[in-house]
Structures are given as C-alpha cells and as structure tokens.
Coordinates of N, CA, C and O in Angstrom, one line a residue:
M1376 N 95.6 44.5 78.0 CA 96.0 45.9 78.1 C 95.0 46.8 77.5 O 94.8 47.9 78.0
E1377 N 94.5 46.4 76.4 CA 93.5 47.2 75.7 C 92.2 47.3 76.5 O 91.5 48.3 76.3
A1378 N 92.0 46.4 77.3 CA 90.7 46.4 78.1 C 90.8 47.5 79.1 O 89.8 48.0 79.5
S1379 N 92.0 47.8 79.6 CA 92.1 48.8 80.7 C 92.0 50.2 80.1 O 91.7 51.2 80.8
R1380 N 92.3 50.4 78.8 CA 92.1 51.7 78.2 C 90.7 51.9 77.7 O 90.1 51.0 77.2
S1381 N 90.3 53.1 77.8 CA 89.0 53.4 77.3 C 89.0 54.8 76.7 O 89.7 55.7 77.0
D1382 N 88.1 55.0 75.7 CA 88.1 56.3 75.0 C 87.3 57.3 75.8 O 87.5 58.5 75.7
E1383 N 86.5 56.8 76.7 CA 85.8 57.7 77.6 C 86.6 58.1 78.8 O 87.3 57.2 79.4
P1384 N 86.6 59.3 79.3 CA 87.3 59.6 80.5 C 86.7 58.9 81.7 O 85.5 58.6 81.7
N1385 N 87.5 58.8 82.7 CA 87.1 58.1 83.9 C 86.0 59.0 84.6 O 86.3 60.1 85.0
R1386 N 84.8 58.5 84.8 CA 83.8 59.3 85.3 C 83.5 58.8 86.8 O 82.8 57.8 87.0
N1387 N 84.1 59.5 87.7 CA 83.9 59.3 89.1 C 82.8 60.2 89.6 O 82.9 61.4 89.6
P1388 N 81.7 59.7 90.1 CA 80.6 60.5 90.5 C 80.9 61.4 91.7 O 80.2 62.3 92.0
T1389 N 81.9 61.0 92.5 CA 82.2 61.8 93.7 C 83.1 63.0 93.4 O 83.3 63.9 94.3
V1390 N 83.7 63.1 92.3 CA 84.6 64.2 91.9 C 83.8 65.3 91.2 O 83.2 65.0 90.2
D1391 N 83.9 66.5 91.6 CA 83.2 67.6 91.0 C 84.2 68.2 90.0 O 85.2 68.9 90.3
R1392 N 83.9 68.1 88.7 CA 84.8 68.5 87.6 C 84.6 70.0 87.3 O 85.4 70.6 86.7
S1393 N 83.6 70.6 87.8 CA 83.3 72.1 87.5 C 84.1 73.0 88.5 O 84.3 74.1 88.2
S1394 N 84.6 72.4 89.6 CA 85.4 73.3 90.5 C 86.8 73.4 90.0 O 87.3 72.7 89.1
N1395 N 87.5 74.4 90.6 CA 88.9 74.7 90.2 C 89.8 73.5 90.6 O 89.8 73.2 91.8
P1396 N 90.5 72.9 89.7 CA 91.4 71.8 90.1 C 92.5 72.2 91.0 O 93.1 71.4 91.7
N1397 N 92.9 73.5 91.0 CA 94.0 74.0 91.8 C 93.5 75.1 92.7 O 93.8 76.3 92.4
P1398 N 92.8 74.8 93.7 CA 92.2 75.9 94.5 C 93.3 76.6 95.3 O 94.4 76.1 95.6
N1399 N 93.1 77.9 95.5 CA 94.1 78.7 96.2 C 93.9 78.5 97.7 O 92.9 79.0 98.3
P1400 N 94.8 77.9 98.4 CA 94.6 77.6 99.8 C 94.7 78.9 100.7 O 94.2 79.0 101.7
L1401 N 95.4 80.0 100.1 CA 95.5 81.2 100.9 C 94.1 81.9 101.0 O 93.9 82.6 102.0
S1402 N 93.3 81.8 100.0 CA 92.0 82.5 100.0 C 91.2 82.0 101.2 O 90.5 82.8 101.8
S1403 N 91.2 80.7 101.5 CA 90.4 80.2 102.6 C 91.0 80.6 103.9 O 90.3 80.8 104.9
I1404 N 92.3 80.7 103.9 CA 93.0 81.1 105.2 C 92.7 82.6 105.5 O 92.4 83.0 106.6
I1405 N 92.8 83.4 104.4 CA 92.6 84.9 104.6 C 91.1 85.1 105.1 O 90.9 85.9 105.9
S1406 N 90.2 84.5 104.4 CA 88.8 84.7 104.8 C 88.4 84.2 106.1 O 87.5 84.7 106.8
S1407 N 89.1 83.2 106.6 CA 88.8 82.7 108.0 C 89.7 83.3 109.0 O 89.5 83.0 110.2
A1408 N 90.7 84.1 108.7 CA 91.6 84.7 109.7 C 90.9 85.7 110.5 O 90.0 86.5 110.0
H1409 N 91.2 85.8 111.7 CA 90.7 86.8 112.6 C 91.3 88.2 112.4 O 92.5 88.3 112.2
V1410 N 90.6 89.2 112.4 CA 91.1 90.6 112.1 C 91.4 91.2 113.5 O 90.5 91.3 114.3
W1411 N 92.6 91.6 113.7 CA 93.0 92.2 114.9 C 93.1 93.8 114.7 O 93.4 94.2 113.7
P1412 N 92.8 94.5 115.8 CA 92.8 96.0 115.6 C 94.2 96.6 115.5 O 94.3 97.7 115.0
T1413 N 95.2 95.9 115.9 CA 96.6 96.5 115.9 C 97.5 95.7 115.0 O 97.2 94.5 114.6
I1414 N 98.6 96.2 114.6 CA 99.5 95.5 113.7 C 100.2 94.4 114.3 O 100.7 93.5 113.6
D1415 N 100.3 94.3 115.6 CA 101.0 93.2 116.3 C 100.0 92.1 116.6 O 100.4 91.1 117.3
G1416 N 98.8 92.1 116.0 CA 97.9 90.9 116.1 C 97.5 90.5 117.5 O 97.2 91.3 118.3
P1417 N 97.6 89.2 117.8 CA 97.1 88.7 119.1 C 98.0 89.2 120.2 O 97.6 89.1 121.4
L1418 N 99.2 89.6 119.9 CA 100.1 90.1 121.0 C 99.8 91.5 121.4 O 100.3 92.0 122.4
G1419 N 98.9 92.2 120.7 CA 98.6 93.6 120.9 C 97.5 93.8 121.9 O 97.3 93.0 122.8
L1420 N 96.9 95.0 121.8 CA 95.9 95.4 122.8 C 94.5 94.7 122.6 O 94.2 94.2 121.5
T1421 N 93.8 94.7 123.6 CA 92.4 94.2 123.5 C 91.6 95.3 122.7 O 92.1 96.4 122.5
E1422 N 90.4 95.0 122.3 CA 89.6 96.0 121.6 C 89.2 97.2 122.5 O 89.2 98.3 122.0
E1423 N 88.9 96.9 123.7 CA 88.6 98.0 124.6 C 89.8 99.0 124.8 O 89.7 100.2 124.8
A1424 N 91.0 98.4 125.1 CA 92.2 99.2 125.2 C 92.6 99.9 123.9 O 93.1 101.0 123.9
S1425 N 92.3 99.3 122.8 CA 92.6 99.9 121.5 C 91.7 101.1 121.3 O 92.2 102.1 120.7
V1426 N 90.5 101.1 121.7 CA 89.6 102.3 121.5 C 90.2 103.4 122.3 O 90.3 104.6 121.9
D1427 N 90.7 103.1 123.6 CA 91.2 104.1 124.4 C 92.5 104.7 123.8 O 92.7 105.9 123.8
Y1428 N 93.4 103.9 123.3 CA 94.7 104.3 122.7 C 94.4 105.1 121.5 O 95.1 106.2 121.3
A1429 N 93.5 104.7 120.6 CA 93.2 105.4 119.4 C 92.7 106.8 119.7 O 93.0 107.8 119.1
R1430 N 91.8 106.9 120.7 CA 91.3 108.2 121.1 C 92.4 109.1 121.7 O 92.4 110.3 121.3
R1431 N 93.3 108.5 122.5 CA 94.3 109.3 123.1 C 95.3 109.8 122.0 O 95.7 111.0 122.0
F1432 N 95.7 109.0 121.1 CA 96.6 109.4 120.0 C 95.9 110.5 119.2 O 96.6 111.4 118.8
Y1433 N 94.6 110.4 118.9 CA 93.9 111.4 118.1 C 93.9 112.7 118.8 O 94.2 113.7 118.3
K1434 N 93.5 112.7 120.1 CA 93.4 113.9 120.9 C 94.8 114.6 121.1 O 94.9 115.8 121.0
F1435 N 95.8 113.8 121.4 CA 97.1 114.4 121.7 C 97.7 114.9 120.4 O 98.7 115.7 120.4
G1436 N 97.3 114.5 119.2 CA 97.7 115.0 118.0 C 97.4 116.5 117.8 O 98.1 117.2 117.1
F1437 N 96.3 116.9 118.4 CA 96.0 118.3 118.4 C 96.9 119.2 119.3 O 96.9 120.4 119.1
A1438 N 97.6 118.6 120.2 CA 98.4 119.3 121.1 C 99.8 119.5 120.5 O 100.9 119.3 121.1
L1439 N 99.8 119.9 119.2 CA 101.0 120.2 118.4 C 101.9 119.0 118.4 O 103.2 119.1 118.3
L1440 N 101.3 117.8 118.4 CA 102.1 116.5 118.2 C 101.4 115.7 117.1 O 101.0 114.6 117.3
P1441 N 101.4 116.3 115.9 CA 100.7 115.6 114.8 C 101.4 114.3 114.4 O 100.8 113.5 113.7
W1442 N 102.6 114.1 114.8 CA 103.2 112.8 114.5 C 102.5 111.6 115.2 O 102.6 110.5 114.7
L1443 N 101.8 111.9 116.3 CA 101.0 110.9 116.9 C 99.9 110.4 116.0 O 99.4 109.3 116.1
W1444 N 99.4 111.3 115.1 CA 98.4 110.9 114.1 C 99.0 109.8 113.2 O 98.4 108.8 112.8
A1445 N 100.3 110.0 112.8 CA 100.9 109.0 111.9 C 101.1 107.7 112.7 O 100.9 106.6 112.1
V1446 N 101.5 107.8 114.0 CA 101.6 106.6 114.8 C 100.3 105.9 114.9 O 100.2 104.6 114.8
N1447 N 99.2 106.6 115.1 CA 97.9 106.1 115.2 C 97.5 105.3 113.9 O 97.0 104.2 114.0
C1448 N 97.8 105.9 112.8 CA 97.5 105.2 111.5 C 98.4 104.0 111.3 O 97.9 103.0 110.8
F1449 N 99.6 104.0 111.7 CA 100.5 102.9 111.5 C 100.1 101.7 112.5 O 100.0 100.6 112.1
Y1450 N 99.9 102.1 113.7 CA 99.6 101.1 114.7 C 98.2 100.4 114.5 O 98.1 99.2 114.7
F1451 N 97.3 101.2 114.0 CA 96.0 100.6 113.8 C 95.7 100.4 112.3 O 94.6 100.6 111.8
W1452 N 96.7 100.0 111.5 CA 96.7 99.8 110.1 C 95.6 98.8 109.7 O 94.8 99.0 108.8
P1453 N 95.4 97.7 110.5 CA 94.4 96.7 110.1 C 93.0 97.4 110.1 O 92.1 97.0 109.4
V1454 N 92.8 98.3 111.0 CA 91.5 99.0 111.1 C 91.2 99.8 109.9 O 90.1 99.9 109.4
L1455 N 92.3 100.5 109.3 CA 92.1 101.3 108.1 C 91.9 100.4 106.9 O 91.2 100.7 106.0
R1456 N 92.5 99.2 106.9 CA 92.4 98.3 105.7 C 91.0 97.7 105.7 O 90.5 97.4 104.6
H1457 N 90.4 97.3 106.8 CA 89.1 96.6 106.8 C 88.1 97.6 107.2 O 87.9 98.0 108.4
S1458 N 87.3 98.1 106.3 CA 86.4 99.2 106.5 C 85.2 98.9 107.5 O 84.7 99.8 108.1
H1459 N 84.9 97.7 107.6 CA 83.7 97.3 108.4 C 84.1 96.8 109.8 O 83.2 96.5 110.6
A1460 N 85.4 96.7 110.1 CA 85.8 96.2 111.3 C 86.1 97.3 112.3 O 86.7 98.3 111.9
F1461 N 85.7 97.1 113.6 CA 86.0 98.0 114.7 C 85.6 99.5 114.4 O 86.4 100.4 114.2
P1462 N 84.3 99.8 114.3 CA 83.8 101.1 113.9 C 84.2 102.2 115.0 O 84.4 103.3 114.6
Q1463 N 84.3 101.8 116.3 CA 84.7 102.8 117.3 C 86.1 103.2 117.1 O 86.5 104.4 117.3
I1464 N 87.0 102.3 116.8 CA 88.4 102.6 116.6 C 88.6 103.3 115.2 O 89.3 104.3 115.1
R1465 N 87.9 102.9 114.2 CA 88.1 103.4 112.9 C 87.8 104.9 112.8 O 88.4 105.7 112.1
N1466 N 86.8 105.4 113.6 CA 86.5 106.8 113.6 C 87.7 107.6 113.9 O 88.0 108.6 113.3
H1467 N 88.4 107.3 115.0 CA 89.6 108.0 115.4 C 90.8 107.9 114.5 O 91.5 108.8 114.2
V1468 N 90.9 106.7 113.9 CA 92.1 106.4 113.0 C 91.9 107.1 111.7 O 92.9 107.7 111.2
V1469 N 90.7 107.1 111.2 CA 90.5 107.9 109.9 C 90.7 109.3 110.1 O 91.3 110.0 109.3
R1470 N 90.2 109.9 111.2 CA 90.4 111.3 111.5 C 91.9 111.6 111.7 O 92.4 112.7 111.3
S1471 N 92.6 110.7 112.3 CA 94.1 110.9 112.4 C 94.7 110.9 111.1 O 95.7 111.7 110.8
A1472 N 94.3 110.0 110.2 CA 94.9 110.0 108.8 C 94.6 111.3 108.1 O 95.5 111.8 107.4
I1473 N 93.4 111.8 108.2 CA 93.1 113.1 107.6 C 93.9 114.2 108.2 O 94.5 115.1 107.5
G1474 N 94.0 114.2 109.5 CA 94.8 115.3 110.2 C 96.2 115.2 109.8 O 96.9 116.3 109.6
F1475 N 96.8 114.0 109.8 CA 98.2 113.9 109.4 C 98.4 114.3 107.9 O 99.4 115.0 107.6
S1476 N 97.5 114.0 107.1 CA 97.6 114.4 105.7 C 97.6 115.9 105.5 O 98.4 116.5 104.8
V1477 N 96.7 116.6 106.2 CA 96.6 118.1 106.2 C 97.9 118.7 106.8 O 98.4 119.6 106.2
F1478 N 98.3 118.1 107.9 CA 99.6 118.6 108.5 C 100.8 118.5 107.6 O 101.6 119.4 107.4
T1479 N 100.9 117.3 106.9 CA 102.0 117.1 106.0 C 101.9 118.1 104.8 O 102.9 118.6 104.4
A1480 N 100.7 118.3 104.3 CA 100.6 119.3 103.2 C 101.0 120.7 103.6 O 101.7 121.4 102.9
L1481 N 100.5 121.1 104.8 CA 100.9 122.4 105.3 C 102.4 122.6 105.6 O 103.0 123.6 105.2
L1482 N 103.0 121.6 106.2 CA 104.4 121.6 106.5 C 105.2 121.6 105.2 O 106.2 122.3 105.0
S1483 N 104.8 120.8 104.2 CA 105.5 120.8 102.9 C 105.4 122.1 102.2 O 106.3 122.6 101.6
A1484 N 104.2 122.7 102.2 CA 104.0 124.0 101.6 C 104.9 125.1 102.2 O 105.5 125.9 101.6
W1485 N 104.9 125.1 103.6 CA 105.7 126.0 104.3 C 107.2 125.8 103.9 O 107.9 126.8 103.7
A1486 N 107.7 124.6 103.9 CA 109.1 124.3 103.6 C 109.4 124.7 102.2 O 110.5 125.3 102.0
L1487 N 108.6 124.4 101.3 CA 108.8 124.8 99.9 C 108.8 126.3 99.7 O 109.6 126.8 98.9
T1488 N 107.9 127.0 100.4 CA 107.8 128.4 100.3 C 109.2 129.1 100.7 O 109.7 129.9 100.0
F1489 N 109.7 128.6 101.8 CA 110.9 129.2 102.3 C 112.1 128.7 101.5 O 113.1 129.5 101.3
S1490 N 112.1 127.5 101.1 CA 113.3 127.0 100.3 C 113.4 127.5 98.9 O 114.4 127.8 98.4
L1491 N 112.2 127.6 98.2 CA 112.2 128.1 96.9 C 112.0 129.6 96.7 O 112.6 130.2 95.8
G1492 N 111.2 130.2 97.6 CA 110.9 131.6 97.5 C 112.0 132.5 98.0 O 112.6 133.3 97.3
G1493 N 112.4 132.2 99.3 CA 113.5 132.9 99.9 C 113.4 134.4 99.9 O 112.3 135.0 100.1
E1494 N 114.5 135.1 99.7 CA 114.5 136.6 99.8 C 113.8 137.2 98.7 O 113.2 138.3 98.9
E1495 N 113.7 136.6 97.5 CA 113.0 137.2 96.4 C 111.5 137.3 96.7 O 110.8 138.2 96.3
L1496 N 111.0 136.3 97.4 CA 109.5 136.3 97.7 C 109.2 137.2 98.9 O 108.2 137.9 98.8
F1497 N 110.0 137.2 99.9 CA 109.7 138.0 101.1 C 110.3 139.4 101.2 O 109.9 140.2 102.0
G1498 N 111.2 139.6 100.4 CA 111.8 141.0 100.3 C 112.6 141.3 101.6 O 113.3 140.5 102.2
P1499 N 112.4 142.6 102.1 CA 113.2 143.0 103.3 C 112.8 142.3 104.6 O 113.5 142.3 105.6
V1500 N 111.6 141.7 104.6 CA 111.2 140.9 105.8 C 111.9 139.6 106.0 O 112.0 139.1 107.1
W1501 N 112.6 139.2 104.9 CA 113.3 137.9 105.0 C 114.4 137.9 106.1 O 114.5 136.9 106.8
D1502 N 115.1 139.0 106.4 CA 116.1 139.0 107.4 C 115.5 138.8 108.8 O 116.1 138.3 109.7
K1503 N 114.2 139.2 109.0 CA 113.6 139.0 110.3 C 113.0 137.6 110.4 O 112.8 137.1 111.5
L1504 N 112.7 136.9 109.3 CA 112.1 135.6 109.3 C 113.2 134.5 109.5 O 112.9 133.4 110.1
V1505 N 114.3 134.6 109.0 CA 115.3 133.5 109.0 C 116.0 133.5 110.3 O 116.1 134.5 111.0
M1506 N 116.5 132.4 110.7 CA 117.2 132.2 112.0 C 118.7 132.1 111.9 O 119.3 132.0 113.0
Y1507 N 119.3 132.1 110.8 CA 120.7 131.9 110.7 C 121.5 133.2 111.0 O 122.7 133.2 111.2
N1508 N 120.8 134.3 111.2 CA 121.5 135.6 111.5 C 121.1 136.1 112.9 O 121.3 137.3 113.1
V1509 N 120.6 135.3 113.8 CA 120.2 135.7 115.1 C 121.4 136.2 115.9 O 121.3 137.2 116.6
A1510 N 122.5 135.5 115.8 CA 123.7 135.9 116.5 C 124.2 137.3 116.1 O 124.6 138.1 116.9
D1511 N 124.1 137.5 114.8 CA 124.5 138.8 114.3 C 123.6 139.9 114.7 O 124.0 141.0 115.1
R1512 N 122.3 139.7 114.8 CA 121.3 140.7 115.2 C 121.5 141.0 116.7 O 121.2 142.1 117.1
L1513 N 121.8 140.0 117.5 CA 122.0 140.2 118.9 C 123.4 140.7 119.3 O 123.6 140.9 120.5
G1514 N 124.3 140.7 118.3 CA 125.6 141.2 118.6 C 126.4 140.1 119.3 O 127.4 140.5 120.1
L1515 N 126.1 138.9 119.1 CA 126.8 137.8 119.8 C 128.0 137.2 119.0 O 128.8 136.5 119.5
S1516 N 128.1 137.6 117.8 CA 129.1 137.0 116.9 C 130.4 137.7 116.9 O 131.4 137.2 116.5
G1517 N 130.4 138.9 117.4 CA 131.6 139.8 117.4 C 131.9 140.4 116.1 O 132.9 141.1 116.0
L1518 N 131.0 140.2 115.1 CA 131.2 140.8 113.8 C 130.5 142.2 113.7 O 130.8 142.9 112.8
A1519 N 129.6 142.5 114.5 CA 128.8 143.7 114.4 C 129.5 144.9 115.0 O 130.3 145.0 115.7

C-alpha cells in the first residue's frame, strides 16, 4: 500500500495544469453562437428583409407614430446589443432609439407641465387649453 502512495503529485504530461480546472461552458457557446438581427432569432426575418423593416419603422416614426421607434428598438434588440453586427440595420435602429428618447422626454415634460403647473402656471389661458370644459363652452351640458 505504501508503494502506491507518493509524496509527489501525479504528473501526467497530457494534462495542462495551468488552465482553469472548471471552464465555463457558456462562454464557448456564447462566443460561437450566431447573432440574429431580430429578437426571434432564426424564426425571424432575413438580413435583407430586416434592413427593409428597420428602415420602414424608422421612417413611419416621423409620421406622428413614434411608438414605432420603440417597436424598432425592441424587435432589433440584438442589433443594438452587438455594436459591430449588421451596420445597415444598426443605423436605423440607433436613430429610432434616439428619436424615441427625445419623444419620451418631450411627452413627459408636456405631461408634467400640465399636471404640476396647471392654472397657476398658465393663468386665464388655462380654460382654453384644457378639454374637460368643452361641453360647457359649447353649451352642450345644459348648465350654461
């Protein structure tokens, strides 16, 4: 029994002791995974169709439909995450993200101005700006 024990560790020339004994299998999977332009992966659009859709969502966002910019950012999220993938699509998606951010900031500022400022901020013009007294102004409520 003593012959099988040794003070020296087992030195196997084929085993590399400098490498990580517990390698992360996910890192090799992620690095070798294919990057798709849409969130639905291989079930989604081809790259050519994706360029067309990203361009349409971006342009229609200017037609007072800025929520399409948010849809564009959501649908093409992999393009936003990987900065070097799909440069034709990324141009439209990044611009959509900027447009939606500006739209959200303006809408929030407008909503906060009306909700916090109210009549104290706008004075006598307030009655012309608000919509809850339209029936009274037009004489439709029967109270005038």
